[in-house]
Short mmCIF file of C-alpha atoms and ligand atoms in Angstrom, two decimals:
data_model
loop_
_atom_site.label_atom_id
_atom_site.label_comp_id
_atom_site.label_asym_id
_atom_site.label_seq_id
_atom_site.Cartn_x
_atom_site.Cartn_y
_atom_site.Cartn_z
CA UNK I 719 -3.04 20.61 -6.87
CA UNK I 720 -6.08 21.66 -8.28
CA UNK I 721 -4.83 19.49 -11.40
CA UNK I 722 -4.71 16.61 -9.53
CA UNK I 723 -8.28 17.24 -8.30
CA UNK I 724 -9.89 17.77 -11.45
CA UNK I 725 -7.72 14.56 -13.10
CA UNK I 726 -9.66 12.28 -10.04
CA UNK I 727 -12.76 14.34 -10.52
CA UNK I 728 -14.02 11.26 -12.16
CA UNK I 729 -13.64 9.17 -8.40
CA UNK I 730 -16.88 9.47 -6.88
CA UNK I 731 -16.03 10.49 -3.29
CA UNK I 732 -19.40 9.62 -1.83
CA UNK I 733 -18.40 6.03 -2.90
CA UNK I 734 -15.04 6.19 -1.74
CA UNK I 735 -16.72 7.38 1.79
CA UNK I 736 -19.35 5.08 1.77
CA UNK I 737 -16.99 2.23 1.17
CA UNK I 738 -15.31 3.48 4.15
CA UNK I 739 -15.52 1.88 7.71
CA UNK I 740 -14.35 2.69 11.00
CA UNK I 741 -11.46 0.09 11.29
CA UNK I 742 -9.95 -1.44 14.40
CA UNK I 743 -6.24 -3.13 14.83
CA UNK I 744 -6.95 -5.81 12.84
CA UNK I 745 -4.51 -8.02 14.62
CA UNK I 746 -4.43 -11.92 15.88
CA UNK I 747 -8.10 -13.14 16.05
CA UNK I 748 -9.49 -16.09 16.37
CA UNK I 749 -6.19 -18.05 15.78
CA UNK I 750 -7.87 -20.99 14.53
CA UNK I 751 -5.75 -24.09 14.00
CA UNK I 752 -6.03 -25.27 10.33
CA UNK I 753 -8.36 -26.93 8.79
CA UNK I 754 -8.21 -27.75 5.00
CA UNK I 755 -12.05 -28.01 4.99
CA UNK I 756 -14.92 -29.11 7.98
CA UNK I 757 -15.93 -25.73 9.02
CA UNK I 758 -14.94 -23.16 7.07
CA UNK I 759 -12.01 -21.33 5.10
CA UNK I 760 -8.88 -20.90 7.29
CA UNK I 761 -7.52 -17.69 5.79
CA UNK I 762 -3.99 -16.05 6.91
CA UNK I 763 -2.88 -12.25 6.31
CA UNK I 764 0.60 -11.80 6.47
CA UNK I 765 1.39 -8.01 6.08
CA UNK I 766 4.69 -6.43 5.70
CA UNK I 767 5.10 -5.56 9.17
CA UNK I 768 2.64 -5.64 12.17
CA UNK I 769 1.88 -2.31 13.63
CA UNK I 770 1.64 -0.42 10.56
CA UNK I 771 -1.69 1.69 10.83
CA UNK I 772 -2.08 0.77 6.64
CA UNK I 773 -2.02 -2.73 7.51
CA UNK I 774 -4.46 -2.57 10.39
CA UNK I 775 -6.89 -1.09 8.02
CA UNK I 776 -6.37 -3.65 5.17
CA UNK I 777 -6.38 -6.44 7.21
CA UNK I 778 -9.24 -5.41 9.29
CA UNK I 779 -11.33 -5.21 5.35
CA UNK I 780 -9.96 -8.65 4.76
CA UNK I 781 -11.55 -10.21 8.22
CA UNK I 782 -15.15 -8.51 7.18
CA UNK I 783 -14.74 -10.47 4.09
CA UNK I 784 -13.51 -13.59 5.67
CA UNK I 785 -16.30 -13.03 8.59
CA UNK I 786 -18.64 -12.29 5.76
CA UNK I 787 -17.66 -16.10 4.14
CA UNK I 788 -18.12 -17.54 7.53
CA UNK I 789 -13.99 -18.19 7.24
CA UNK I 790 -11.56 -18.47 9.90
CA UNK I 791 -9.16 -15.39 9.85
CA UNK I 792 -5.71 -14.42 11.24
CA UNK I 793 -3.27 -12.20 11.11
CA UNK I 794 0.40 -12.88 11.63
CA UNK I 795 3.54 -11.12 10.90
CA UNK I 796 6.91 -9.74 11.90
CA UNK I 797 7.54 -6.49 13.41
CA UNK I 798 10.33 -5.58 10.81
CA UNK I 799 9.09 -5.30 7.39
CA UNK I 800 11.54 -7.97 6.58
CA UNK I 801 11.48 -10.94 4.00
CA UNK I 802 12.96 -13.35 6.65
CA UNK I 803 10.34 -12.45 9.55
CA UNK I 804 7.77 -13.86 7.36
CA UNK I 805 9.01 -16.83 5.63
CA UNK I 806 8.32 -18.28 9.37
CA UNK I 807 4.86 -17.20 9.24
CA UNK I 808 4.33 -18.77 6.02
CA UNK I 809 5.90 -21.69 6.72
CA UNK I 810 4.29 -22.14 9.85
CA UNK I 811 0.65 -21.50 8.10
CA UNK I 812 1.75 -24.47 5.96
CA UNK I 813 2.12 -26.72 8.62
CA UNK I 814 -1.20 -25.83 9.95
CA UNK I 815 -2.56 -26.58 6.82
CA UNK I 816 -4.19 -23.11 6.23
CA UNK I 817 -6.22 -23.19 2.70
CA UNK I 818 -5.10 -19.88 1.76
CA UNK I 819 -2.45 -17.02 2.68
CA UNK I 820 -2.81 -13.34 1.72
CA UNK I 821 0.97 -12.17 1.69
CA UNK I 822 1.82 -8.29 1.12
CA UNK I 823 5.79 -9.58 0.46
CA UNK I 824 8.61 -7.52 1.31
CA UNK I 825 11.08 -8.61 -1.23
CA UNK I 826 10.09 -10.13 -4.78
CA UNK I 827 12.21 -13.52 -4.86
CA UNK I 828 13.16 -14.34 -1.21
CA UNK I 829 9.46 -16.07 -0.54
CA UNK I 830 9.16 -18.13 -3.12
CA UNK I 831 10.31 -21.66 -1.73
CA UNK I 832 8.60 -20.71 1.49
CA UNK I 833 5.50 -19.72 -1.13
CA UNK I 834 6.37 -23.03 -3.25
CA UNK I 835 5.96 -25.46 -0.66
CA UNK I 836 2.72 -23.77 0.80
CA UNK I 837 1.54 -24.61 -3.02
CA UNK I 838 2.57 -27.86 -2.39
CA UNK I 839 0.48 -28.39 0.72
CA UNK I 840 -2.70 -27.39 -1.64
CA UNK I 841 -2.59 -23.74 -0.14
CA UNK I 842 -3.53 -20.67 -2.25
CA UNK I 843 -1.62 -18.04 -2.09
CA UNK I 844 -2.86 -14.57 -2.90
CA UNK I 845 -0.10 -11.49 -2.69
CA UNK I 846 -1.58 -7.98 -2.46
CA UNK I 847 0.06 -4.55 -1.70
CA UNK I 848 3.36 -5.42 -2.56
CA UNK I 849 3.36 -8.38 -4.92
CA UNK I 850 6.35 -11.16 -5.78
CA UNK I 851 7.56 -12.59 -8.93
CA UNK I 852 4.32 -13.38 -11.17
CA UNK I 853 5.35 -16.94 -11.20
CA UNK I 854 5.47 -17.69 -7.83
CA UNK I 855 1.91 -16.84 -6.19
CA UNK I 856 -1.74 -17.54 -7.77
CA UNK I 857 -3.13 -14.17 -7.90
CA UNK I 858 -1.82 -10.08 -7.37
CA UNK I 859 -4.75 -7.93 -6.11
CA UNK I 860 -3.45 -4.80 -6.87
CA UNK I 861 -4.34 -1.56 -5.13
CA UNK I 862 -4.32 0.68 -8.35
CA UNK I 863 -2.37 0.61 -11.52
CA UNK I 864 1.05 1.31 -11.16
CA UNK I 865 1.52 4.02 -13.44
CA UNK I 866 -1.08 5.95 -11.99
CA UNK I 867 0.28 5.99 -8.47
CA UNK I 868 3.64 6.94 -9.89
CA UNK I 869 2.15 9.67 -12.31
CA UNK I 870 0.02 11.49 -9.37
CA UNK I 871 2.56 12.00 -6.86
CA UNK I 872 4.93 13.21 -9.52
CA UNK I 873 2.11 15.78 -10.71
CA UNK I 874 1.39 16.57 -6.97
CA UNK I 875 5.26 17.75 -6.68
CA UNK I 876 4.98 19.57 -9.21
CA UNK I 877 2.20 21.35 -8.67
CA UNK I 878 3.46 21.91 -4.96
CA UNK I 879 7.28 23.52 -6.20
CA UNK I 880 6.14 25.04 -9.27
CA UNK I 881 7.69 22.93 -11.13
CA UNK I 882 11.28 23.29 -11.00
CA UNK I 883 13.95 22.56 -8.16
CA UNK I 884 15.31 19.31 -6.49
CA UNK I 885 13.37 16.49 -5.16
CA UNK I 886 14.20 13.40 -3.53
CA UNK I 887 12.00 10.33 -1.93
CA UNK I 888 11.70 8.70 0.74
CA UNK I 889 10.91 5.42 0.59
CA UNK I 890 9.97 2.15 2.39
CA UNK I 891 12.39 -1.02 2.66
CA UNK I 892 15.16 -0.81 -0.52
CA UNK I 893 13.48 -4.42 -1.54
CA UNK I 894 9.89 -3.57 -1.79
CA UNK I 895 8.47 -4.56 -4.84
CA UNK I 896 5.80 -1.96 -4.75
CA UNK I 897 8.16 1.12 -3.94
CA UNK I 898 10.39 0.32 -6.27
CA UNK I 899 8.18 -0.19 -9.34
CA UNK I 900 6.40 2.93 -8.40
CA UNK I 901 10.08 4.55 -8.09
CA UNK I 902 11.14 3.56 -11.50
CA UNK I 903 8.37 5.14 -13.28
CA UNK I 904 7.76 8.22 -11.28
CA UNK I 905 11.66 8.31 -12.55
CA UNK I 906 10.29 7.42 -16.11
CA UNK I 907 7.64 10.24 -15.62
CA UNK I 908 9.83 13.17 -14.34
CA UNK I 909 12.13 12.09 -17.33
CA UNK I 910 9.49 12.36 -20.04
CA UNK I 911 7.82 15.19 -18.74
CA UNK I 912 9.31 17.62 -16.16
CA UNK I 913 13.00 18.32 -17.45
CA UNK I 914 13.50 21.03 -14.64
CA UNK I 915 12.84 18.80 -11.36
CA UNK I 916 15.78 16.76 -10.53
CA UNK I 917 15.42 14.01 -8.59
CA UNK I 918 18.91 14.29 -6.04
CA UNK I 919 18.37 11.11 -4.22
CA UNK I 920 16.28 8.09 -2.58
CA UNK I 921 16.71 7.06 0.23
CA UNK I 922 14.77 4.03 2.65
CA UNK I 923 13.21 4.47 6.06
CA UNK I 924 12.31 0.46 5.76
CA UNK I 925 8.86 1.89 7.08
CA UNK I 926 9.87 1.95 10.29
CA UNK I 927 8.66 5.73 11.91
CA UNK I 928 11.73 6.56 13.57
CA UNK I 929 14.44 5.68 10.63
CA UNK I 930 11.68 7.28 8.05
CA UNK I 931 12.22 10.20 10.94
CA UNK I 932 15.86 10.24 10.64
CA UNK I 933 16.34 9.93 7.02
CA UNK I 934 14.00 12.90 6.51
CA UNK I 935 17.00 14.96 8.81
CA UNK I 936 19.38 13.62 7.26
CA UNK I 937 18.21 14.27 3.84
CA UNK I 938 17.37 17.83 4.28
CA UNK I 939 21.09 18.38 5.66
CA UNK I 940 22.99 16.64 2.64
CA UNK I 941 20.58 18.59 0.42
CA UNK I 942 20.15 22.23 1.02
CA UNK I 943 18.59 23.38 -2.01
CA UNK I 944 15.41 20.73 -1.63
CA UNK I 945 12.46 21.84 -2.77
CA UNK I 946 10.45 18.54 -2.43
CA UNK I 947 10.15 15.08 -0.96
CA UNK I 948 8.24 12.50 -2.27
CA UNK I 949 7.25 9.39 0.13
CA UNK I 950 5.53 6.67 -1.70
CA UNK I 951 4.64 4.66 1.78
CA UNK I 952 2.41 5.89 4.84
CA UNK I 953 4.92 5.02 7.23
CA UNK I 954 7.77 7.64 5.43
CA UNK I 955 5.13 10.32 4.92
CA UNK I 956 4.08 10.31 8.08
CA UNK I 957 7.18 10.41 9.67
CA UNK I 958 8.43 13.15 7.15
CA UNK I 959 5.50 15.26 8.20
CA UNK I 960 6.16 15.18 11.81
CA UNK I 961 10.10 16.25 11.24
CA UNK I 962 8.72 19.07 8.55
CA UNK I 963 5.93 19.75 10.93
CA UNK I 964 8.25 21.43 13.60
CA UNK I 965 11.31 22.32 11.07
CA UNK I 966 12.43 25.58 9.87
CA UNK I 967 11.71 23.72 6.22
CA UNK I 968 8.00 23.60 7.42
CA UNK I 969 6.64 24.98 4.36
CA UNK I 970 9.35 25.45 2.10
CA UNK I 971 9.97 21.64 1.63
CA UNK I 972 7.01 20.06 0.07
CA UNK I 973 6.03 16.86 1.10
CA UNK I 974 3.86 14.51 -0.64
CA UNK I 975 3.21 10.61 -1.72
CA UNK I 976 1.03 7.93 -0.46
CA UNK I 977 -0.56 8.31 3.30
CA UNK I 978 -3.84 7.44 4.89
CA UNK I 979 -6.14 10.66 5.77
CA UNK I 980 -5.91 9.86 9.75
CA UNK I 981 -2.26 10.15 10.07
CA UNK I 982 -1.58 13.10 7.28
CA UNK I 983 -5.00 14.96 8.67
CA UNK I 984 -2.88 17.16 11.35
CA UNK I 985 -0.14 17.55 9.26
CA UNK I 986 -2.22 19.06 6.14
CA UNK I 987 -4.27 21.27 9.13
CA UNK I 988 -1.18 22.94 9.84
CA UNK I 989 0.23 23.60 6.61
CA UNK I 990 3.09 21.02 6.37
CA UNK I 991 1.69 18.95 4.00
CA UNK I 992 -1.16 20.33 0.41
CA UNK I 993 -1.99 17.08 -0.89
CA UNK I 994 -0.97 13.23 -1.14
CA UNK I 995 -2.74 10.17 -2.76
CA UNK I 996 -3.61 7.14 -1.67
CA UNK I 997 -6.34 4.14 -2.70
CA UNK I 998 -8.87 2.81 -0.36
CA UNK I 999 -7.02 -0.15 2.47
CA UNK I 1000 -10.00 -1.64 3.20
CA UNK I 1001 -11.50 -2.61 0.29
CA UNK I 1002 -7.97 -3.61 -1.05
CA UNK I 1003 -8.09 -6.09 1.82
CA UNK I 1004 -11.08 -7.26 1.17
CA UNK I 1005 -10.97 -7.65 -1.91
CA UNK I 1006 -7.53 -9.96 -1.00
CA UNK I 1007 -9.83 -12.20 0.96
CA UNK I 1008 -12.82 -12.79 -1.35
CA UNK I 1009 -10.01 -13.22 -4.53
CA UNK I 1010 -8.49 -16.16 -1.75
CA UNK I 1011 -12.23 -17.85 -1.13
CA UNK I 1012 -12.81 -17.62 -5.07
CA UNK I 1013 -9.40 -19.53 -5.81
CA UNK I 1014 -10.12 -22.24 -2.77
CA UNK I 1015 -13.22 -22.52 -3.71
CA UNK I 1016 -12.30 -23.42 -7.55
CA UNK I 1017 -14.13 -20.52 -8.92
CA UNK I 1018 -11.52 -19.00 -10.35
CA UNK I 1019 -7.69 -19.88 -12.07
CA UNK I 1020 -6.04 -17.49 -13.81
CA UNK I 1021 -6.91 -14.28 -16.68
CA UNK I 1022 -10.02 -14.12 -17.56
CA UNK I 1023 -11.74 -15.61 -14.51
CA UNK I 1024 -14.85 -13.73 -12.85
CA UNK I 1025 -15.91 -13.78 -9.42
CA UNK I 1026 -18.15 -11.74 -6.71
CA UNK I 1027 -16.50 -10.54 -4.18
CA UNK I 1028 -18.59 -9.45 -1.68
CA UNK I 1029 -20.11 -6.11 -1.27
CA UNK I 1030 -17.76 -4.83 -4.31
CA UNK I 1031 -19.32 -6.85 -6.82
CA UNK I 1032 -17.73 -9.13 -9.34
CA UNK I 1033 -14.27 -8.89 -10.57
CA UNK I 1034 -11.81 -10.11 -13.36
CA UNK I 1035 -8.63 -11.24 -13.04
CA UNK I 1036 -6.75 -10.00 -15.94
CA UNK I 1037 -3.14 -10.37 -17.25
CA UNK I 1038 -0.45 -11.86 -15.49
CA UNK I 1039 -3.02 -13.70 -12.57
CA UNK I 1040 -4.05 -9.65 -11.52
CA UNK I 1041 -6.76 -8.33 -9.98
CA UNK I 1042 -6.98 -4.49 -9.94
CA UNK I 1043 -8.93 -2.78 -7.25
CA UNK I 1044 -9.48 0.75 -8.36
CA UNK I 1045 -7.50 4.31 -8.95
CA UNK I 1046 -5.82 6.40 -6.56
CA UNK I 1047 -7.42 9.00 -4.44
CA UNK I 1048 -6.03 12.29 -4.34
CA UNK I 1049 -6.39 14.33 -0.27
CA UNK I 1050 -6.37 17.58 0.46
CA UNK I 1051 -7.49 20.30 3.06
CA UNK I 1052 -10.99 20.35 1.16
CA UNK I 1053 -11.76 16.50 0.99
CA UNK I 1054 -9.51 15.08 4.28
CA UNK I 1055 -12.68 15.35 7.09
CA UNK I 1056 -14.59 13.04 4.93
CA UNK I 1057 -12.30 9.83 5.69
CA UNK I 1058 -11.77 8.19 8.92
CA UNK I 1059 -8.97 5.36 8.17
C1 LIG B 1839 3.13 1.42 3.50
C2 LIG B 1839 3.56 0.09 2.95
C3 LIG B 1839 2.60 -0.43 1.90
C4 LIG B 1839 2.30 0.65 0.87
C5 LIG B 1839 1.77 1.87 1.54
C6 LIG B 1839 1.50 2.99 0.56
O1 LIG B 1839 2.10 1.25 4.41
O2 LIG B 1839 4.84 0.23 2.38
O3 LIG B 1839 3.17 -1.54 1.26
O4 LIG B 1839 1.38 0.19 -0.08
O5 LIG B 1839 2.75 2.33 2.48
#
């Protein structure tokens, strides 16, 4: 752990804090019928699922930014983290005539045609969090390079079983794009460098608490000799925590991945959990929303592009129509009372 620490020394914490903000639910606001111009930008978030406390916090950084444009923001989603629950939203924001959608996508190819015809209608279309095929959205803000997310919950394992013994993860819905690129190179990772962790399984909670919950059981009973799980989503890690949290494996299973400091704080107070990672929500929503106003407002196309976005200062989108937001954050016992999201 104290690898991990020193590796993310180079984060400045103080920033990380004082980006910070106490968030609300950022849910339906201000529905605002669309407008395609007069007033302001009509901007639509469209998480994975509603009800997710990640989401809340993203989305709540994206309506700053969208307040801060003098936009019109909204949030709409389904309750499943499901590709089908929000090809209706997006479909139904292209009928309004939104001018731009900020889609976190839960599977890489099925919203495409919904994405297409938004296009179409003269809508931008930003993905962040969980991205879709390159070629069918304008821009990917993404939270934090890929192979760094992969790489520090592989070296927080680690570190947490002493480096040998099974593992397995738990992960989100079996489609995410995020999960699984973040799967197939912690894979790549524990390959190249840690030949005495085996990774026994993976398995998909579809980031809903009480399946997360379940799978958690049910892993620890078709695997006796687990040393670790690894849950690259808030909603698995959570829910892991709280089955660990009252389990005989409390403490002998390590748990790590990605989770935000308010849900994993109790859990690393009472010794279930050392350390997980994660990036900052709220700028990664805002972020969404000022790349959205840049693309509307012409200011940017593609690689190579620069604009401001709001408090976090200018940006470039670089290869494959990306915009990268930052590194991850490692949290532990030591750091965890210094974040409130
Ligand atoms: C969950 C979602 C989200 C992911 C985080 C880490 O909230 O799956 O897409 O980025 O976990």
């Amino acid at each position: 752990m104290k690898i991990q620490n020193r590796r993310f020394a180079g984060l400045a914490v103080a920033a990380l804090v004082s980006s910070l903000a106490l968030t609300a639910c950022g849910s339906d606001d201000d529905g605002g019928s669309g407008s395609g111009g007069g007033d302001g930008m009509t901007v639509t978030f469209i998480p994975k699922n509603l009800g997710n406390p990640y989401f809340d916090t993203s989305n709540a950084g994206g309506e700053t930014a969208v307040e801060e444009f003098d936009g019109t923001y909204e949030e709409v989603g389904p309750a499943e983290a499901s590709p089908d629950g929000q090809v209706q939203y997006i479909n139904t924001a292209t009928q309004q005539g939104r001018d731009a959608l900020v889609i976190s996508a839960n599977d890489p190819d099925a919203l495409c045609d919904a994405i297409g015809e938004a296009q179409d209608a003269d809508i931008k279309v930003v993905t962040y969090d969980a991205d879709t095929n390159p070629d069918c959205r304008d821009i990917f803000v993404n939270q934090a390079d890929a192979e760094g997310i992969a790489r520090v919950q592989v070296e927080l394992i680690a570190d947490q079983i002493g480096g040998s013994g099974e593992i397995a993860i738990l992960s989100a819905a079996a489609n995410a794009t995020n999960q699984n690129a973040w799967i197939e190179l912690m894979e790549e990772e524990l390959e190249a460098n840690y030949p005495d962790i085996e990774l026994v399984d993976v398995v998909y909670g579809d980031d809903d608490d009480q399946k997360s919950f379940d799978a958690t059981a049910a892993l620890l009973q078709s695997h006796p000799d687990l040393k670790g799980i690894v849950s690259p989503t808030t909603v698995g890690i959570a829910a892991a925590a709280r089955y660990l949290s009252t389990s005989d494996a409390k403490g002998k299973v390590m748990l790590t991945g990605l989770g935000t400091p308010n849900q994993m704080r109790e859990y690393v107070k009472d010794g279930t959990v050392e350390a997980f990672a994660l990036w900052n929500p709220e700028d990664l929503g805002y972020l969404a929303a000022w790349t959205a106003k840049a693309l509307v407002d012409g200011d940017i196309e593609g690689e190579g592009d620069s604009f401001e976005a709001g408090r976090l200062g200018e940006y470039t989108v670089g290869a494959d129509n990306t915009v990268l937001l930052g590194d991850p954050f490692v949290f532990n016992a030591d750091n965890i009372d210094d974040f409130d999201f």
